[in-house]
Amino acid sequence: MRFEFAALYIGAPLVIALFLPGDALFTALAVFSLAGMGLLWLTGGFRWRILVRGWRRMPWREVAGIALATALASWVILTLTRPEALFVIIRNRPEFLLVIWAFYPILSALPQELIFRPLFFHRYGAILPQGRAALALNAAVFSFAHLMFWSWIVVIMTFIGGWFFARAYLRHGFPAAFVLHAVAGNILFAMGMGLYFYTGNVVRPF
């Protein structure tokens, strides 16, 4: 089980980041997601219905808080690093932002949340540390999975985001984690952070 955990959450992201061409990263992410969902399906004792339980417990204050925090962080980062990218999609292709907002939650946030929350905590729960250490480990592997973007900004933001997504999952259920992730991602792209989070912009440092 420990080997499987290391292969899925360390080995696979490392291979993707080091060896795959940039135009294949999204495909690799899709394969990675399907493999993770397959493992979740094979995990004994898991009930898929828990994925739709918890909508009534949605922590709307946390949703609003992460939206505001993501917007502020994005504004600061882009103002300091690439001010020309701030609101670039809204300014140039606002209709494309609607496409992102429609498909990002389903094609990206949903499979990531399945792999890094239910699969992580259910299949590998027996080998995980307890309490905040488990949250920290979850945030760390979630952040490491984004190594393929080769950006310290992405690493830091995904670690922080992963911590809050994991905490929401454990406290409120899967729908809360999914909504927080979807909202944060959509805000990132609206602000112009696609500069850092879009696979087509990946430039390896070697």
Tab-separated table of C-alpha atoms in Angstrom:
chain	number	residue	atom	x	y	z
A	1	MET	CA	0.000	0.000	0.000
A	2	ARG	CA	2.846	2.395	0.792
A	3	PHE	CA	4.472	1.627	-2.556
A	4	GLU	CA	1.190	2.254	-4.356
A	5	PHE	CA	0.755	5.539	-2.485
A	6	ALA	CA	4.264	6.661	-3.424
A	7	ALA	CA	3.818	5.614	-7.044
A	8	LEU	CA	0.523	7.484	-7.407
A	9	TYR	CA	1.243	10.663	-5.492
A	10	ILE	CA	5.003	11.023	-5.995
A	11	GLY	CA	6.170	8.871	-8.892
A	12	ALA	CA	3.459	9.731	-11.409
A	13	PRO	CA	3.607	13.528	-10.915
A	14	LEU	CA	7.412	13.413	-11.064
A	15	VAL	CA	7.433	11.493	-14.355
A	16	ILE	CA	4.844	13.848	-15.827
A	17	ALA	CA	6.808	16.929	-14.771
A	18	LEU	CA	10.202	15.665	-15.922
A	19	PHE	CA	9.558	13.791	-19.131
A	20	LEU	CA	6.258	14.583	-20.805
A	21	PRO	CA	6.094	17.311	-23.448
A	22	GLY	CA	4.039	20.342	-22.555
A	23	ASP	CA	1.272	19.586	-25.033
A	24	ALA	CA	0.761	16.158	-23.438
A	25	LEU	CA	0.407	17.362	-19.865
A	26	PHE	CA	-3.370	17.722	-19.941
A	27	THR	CA	-3.738	14.225	-21.424
A	28	ALA	CA	-1.417	12.850	-18.751
A	29	LEU	CA	-3.486	14.553	-16.079
A	30	ALA	CA	-6.612	12.924	-17.512
A	31	VAL	CA	-4.991	9.459	-17.459
A	32	PHE	CA	-3.722	10.083	-13.931
A	33	SER	CA	-7.241	11.038	-12.874
A	34	LEU	CA	-8.826	7.972	-14.468
A	35	ALA	CA	-6.290	5.690	-12.783
A	36	GLY	CA	-7.053	7.286	-9.435
A	37	MET	CA	-10.793	6.897	-9.897
A	38	GLY	CA	-10.245	3.268	-10.858
A	39	LEU	CA	-8.396	2.693	-7.592
A	40	LEU	CA	-11.202	4.405	-5.713
A	41	TRP	CA	-13.695	2.073	-7.366
A	42	LEU	CA	-11.598	-0.924	-6.297
A	43	THR	CA	-11.301	0.257	-2.709
A	44	GLY	CA	-13.353	-1.875	-0.399
A	45	GLY	CA	-15.932	-0.219	1.793
A	46	PHE	CA	-16.161	2.967	-0.234
A	47	ARG	CA	-19.671	4.186	-0.961
A	48	TRP	CA	-19.998	6.457	-3.986
A	49	ARG	CA	-23.124	8.043	-2.587
A	50	ILE	CA	-21.034	9.954	-0.057
A	51	LEU	CA	-19.853	12.095	-2.983
A	52	VAL	CA	-23.291	13.693	-3.250
A	53	ARG	CA	-23.956	14.015	0.448
A	54	GLY	CA	-23.301	17.287	2.192
A	55	TRP	CA	-24.780	19.927	-0.111
A	56	ARG	CA	-26.967	21.137	2.747
A	57	ARG	CA	-23.839	21.539	4.882
A	58	MET	CA	-22.117	23.730	2.311
A	59	PRO	CA	-19.910	26.236	4.201
A	60	TRP	CA	-20.867	29.285	2.190
A	61	ARG	CA	-18.729	31.593	4.328
A	62	GLU	CA	-15.691	29.492	3.475
A	63	VAL	CA	-16.658	29.570	-0.205
A	64	ALA	CA	-16.907	33.359	-0.112
A	65	GLY	CA	-13.679	33.568	1.889
A	66	ILE	CA	-11.659	31.464	-0.540
A	67	ALA	CA	-13.051	33.421	-3.485
A	68	LEU	CA	-11.968	36.698	-1.905
A	69	ALA	CA	-8.590	35.354	-0.781
A	70	THR	CA	-7.880	33.904	-4.237
A	71	ALA	CA	-8.794	37.161	-5.932
A	72	LEU	CA	-6.611	39.232	-3.597
A	73	ALA	CA	-3.648	36.850	-3.839
A	74	SER	CA	-3.922	36.764	-7.622
A	75	TRP	CA	-4.092	40.563	-7.818
A	76	VAL	CA	-0.984	40.957	-5.652
A	77	ILE	CA	0.998	38.277	-7.502
A	78	LEU	CA	0.166	39.561	-10.965
A	79	THR	CA	0.698	43.194	-10.007
A	80	LEU	CA	4.188	42.317	-8.777
A	81	THR	CA	5.173	39.839	-11.495
A	82	ARG	CA	3.136	40.229	-14.691
A	83	PRO	CA	0.778	43.205	-14.493
A	84	GLU	CA	-0.061	42.923	-18.192
A	85	ALA	CA	-1.750	39.558	-17.478
A	86	LEU	CA	-4.196	40.988	-14.928
A	87	PHE	CA	-7.778	40.373	-16.179
A	88	VAL	CA	-6.341	39.457	-19.590
A	89	ILE	CA	-9.171	37.073	-20.492
A	90	ILE	CA	-11.878	39.465	-19.313
A	91	ARG	CA	-10.324	42.276	-21.338
A	92	ASN	CA	-9.672	40.337	-24.525
A	93	ARG	CA	-11.905	37.259	-24.651
A	94	PRO	CA	-14.661	37.489	-22.041
A	95	GLU	CA	-16.715	34.860	-23.842
A	96	PHE	CA	-13.882	32.339	-23.374
A	97	LEU	CA	-13.994	32.899	-19.627
A	98	LEU	CA	-17.548	31.542	-19.642
A	99	VAL	CA	-16.261	28.377	-21.334
A	100	ILE	CA	-13.586	27.992	-18.656
A	101	TRP	CA	-16.096	28.556	-15.871
A	102	ALA	CA	-18.405	25.918	-17.377
A	103	PHE	CA	-15.823	23.189	-17.951
A	104	TYR	CA	-13.059	23.720	-15.376
A	105	PRO	CA	-15.146	22.468	-12.418
A	106	ILE	CA	-16.071	19.220	-14.203
A	107	LEU	CA	-12.932	18.461	-16.218
A	108	SER	CA	-10.308	19.576	-13.722
A	109	ALA	CA	-11.571	20.300	-10.202
A	110	LEU	CA	-13.835	17.242	-9.950
A	111	PRO	CA	-11.302	14.521	-10.912
A	112	GLN	CA	-8.591	16.181	-8.821
A	113	GLU	CA	-10.845	16.246	-5.796
A	114	LEU	CA	-11.764	12.587	-6.243
A	115	ILE	CA	-8.090	11.591	-6.262
A	116	PHE	CA	-6.793	13.881	-3.551
A	117	ARG	CA	-9.632	13.719	-1.090
A	118	PRO	CA	-11.802	10.517	-1.079
A	119	LEU	CA	-9.084	8.282	-2.564
A	120	PHE	CA	-6.358	9.748	-0.362
A	121	PHE	CA	-8.250	9.574	2.919
A	122	HIS	CA	-10.238	6.388	2.304
A	123	ARG	CA	-7.889	4.035	0.480
A	124	TYR	CA	-4.734	5.137	2.278
A	125	GLY	CA	-6.202	6.127	5.621
A	126	ALA	CA	-4.460	3.288	7.464
A	127	ILE	CA	-0.984	4.580	6.582
A	128	LEU	CA	-1.690	8.272	7.102
A	129	PRO	CA	-0.674	10.338	10.136
A	130	GLN	CA	-3.381	11.791	12.342
A	131	GLY	CA	-4.918	15.244	12.647
A	132	ARG	CA	-3.186	18.231	11.084
A	133	ALA	CA	-0.304	16.070	9.920
A	134	ALA	CA	-2.714	14.298	7.562
A	135	LEU	CA	-3.930	17.654	6.256
A	136	ALA	CA	-0.353	18.805	5.722
A	137	LEU	CA	0.543	15.607	3.871
A	138	ASN	CA	-2.546	15.903	1.705
A	139	ALA	CA	-1.740	19.513	0.862
A	140	ALA	CA	1.869	18.548	0.108
A	141	VAL	CA	1.025	15.784	-2.367
A	142	PHE	CA	-1.627	17.993	-3.969
A	143	SER	CA	0.966	20.717	-4.397
A	144	PHE	CA	3.549	18.229	-5.691
A	145	ALA	CA	1.085	17.060	-8.338
A	146	HIS	CA	1.327	20.579	-9.780
A	147	LEU	CA	5.095	20.374	-10.153
A	148	MET	CA	4.501	20.086	-13.907
A	149	PHE	CA	3.865	23.854	-13.999
A	150	TRP	CA	7.396	24.528	-12.695
A	151	SER	CA	6.377	27.581	-10.710
A	152	TRP	CA	6.986	28.316	-7.034
A	153	ILE	CA	3.850	30.452	-7.142
A	154	VAL	CA	1.777	27.444	-8.185
A	155	VAL	CA	3.439	25.248	-5.557
A	156	ILE	CA	2.631	27.655	-2.730
A	157	MET	CA	-0.911	28.422	-3.871
A	158	THR	CA	-1.820	24.769	-4.387
A	159	PHE	CA	-0.425	23.816	-0.984
A	160	ILE	CA	-2.575	26.436	0.717
A	161	GLY	CA	-5.577	25.558	-1.413
A	162	GLY	CA	-5.059	21.841	-0.831
A	163	TRP	CA	-5.076	22.378	2.926
A	164	PHE	CA	-8.434	24.162	2.833
A	165	PHE	CA	-9.946	21.698	0.345
A	166	ALA	CA	-8.904	18.752	2.533
A	167	ARG	CA	-10.202	20.408	5.674
A	168	ALA	CA	-13.521	21.140	3.970
A	169	TYR	CA	-13.773	17.517	2.832
A	170	LEU	CA	-13.207	16.142	6.321
A	171	ARG	CA	-15.503	18.659	8.002
A	172	HIS	CA	-18.337	19.088	5.521
A	173	GLY	CA	-18.088	16.338	2.905
A	174	PHE	CA	-17.043	16.026	-0.714
A	175	PRO	CA	-19.384	18.664	-2.203
A	176	ALA	CA	-17.757	21.371	-0.052
A	177	ALA	CA	-14.244	20.447	-1.192
A	178	PHE	CA	-15.371	20.339	-4.816
A	179	VAL	CA	-17.108	23.719	-4.686
A	180	LEU	CA	-14.161	25.406	-2.943
A	181	HIS	CA	-11.771	24.019	-5.563
A	182	ALA	CA	-14.036	24.970	-8.471
A	183	VAL	CA	-14.561	28.512	-7.173
A	184	ALA	CA	-10.859	29.052	-6.476
A	185	GLY	CA	-9.897	27.782	-9.925
A	186	ASN	CA	-12.460	29.890	-11.736
A	187	ILE	CA	-11.360	32.999	-9.841
A	188	LEU	CA	-7.725	32.287	-10.727
A	189	PHE	CA	-8.493	32.234	-14.438
A	190	ALA	CA	-10.730	35.288	-14.225
A	191	MET	CA	-7.934	37.240	-12.583
A	192	GLY	CA	-5.404	36.217	-15.239
A	193	MET	CA	-3.530	33.515	-13.312
A	194	GLY	CA	-3.873	31.167	-16.258
A	195	LEU	CA	-0.420	32.528	-17.025
A	196	TYR	CA	0.820	30.177	-14.296
A	197	PHE	CA	-1.854	27.464	-14.256
A	198	TYR	CA	-2.267	26.715	-17.970
A	199	THR	CA	-0.346	23.705	-19.316
A	200	GLY	CA	0.221	25.451	-22.624
A	201	ASN	CA	2.430	28.007	-20.855
A	202	VAL	CA	4.697	25.462	-19.170
A	203	VAL	CA	8.422	26.088	-19.628
A	204	ARG	CA	10.765	23.583	-17.997
A	205	PRO	CA	13.858	25.059	-16.316
A	206	PHE	CA	16.103	22.544	-18.094
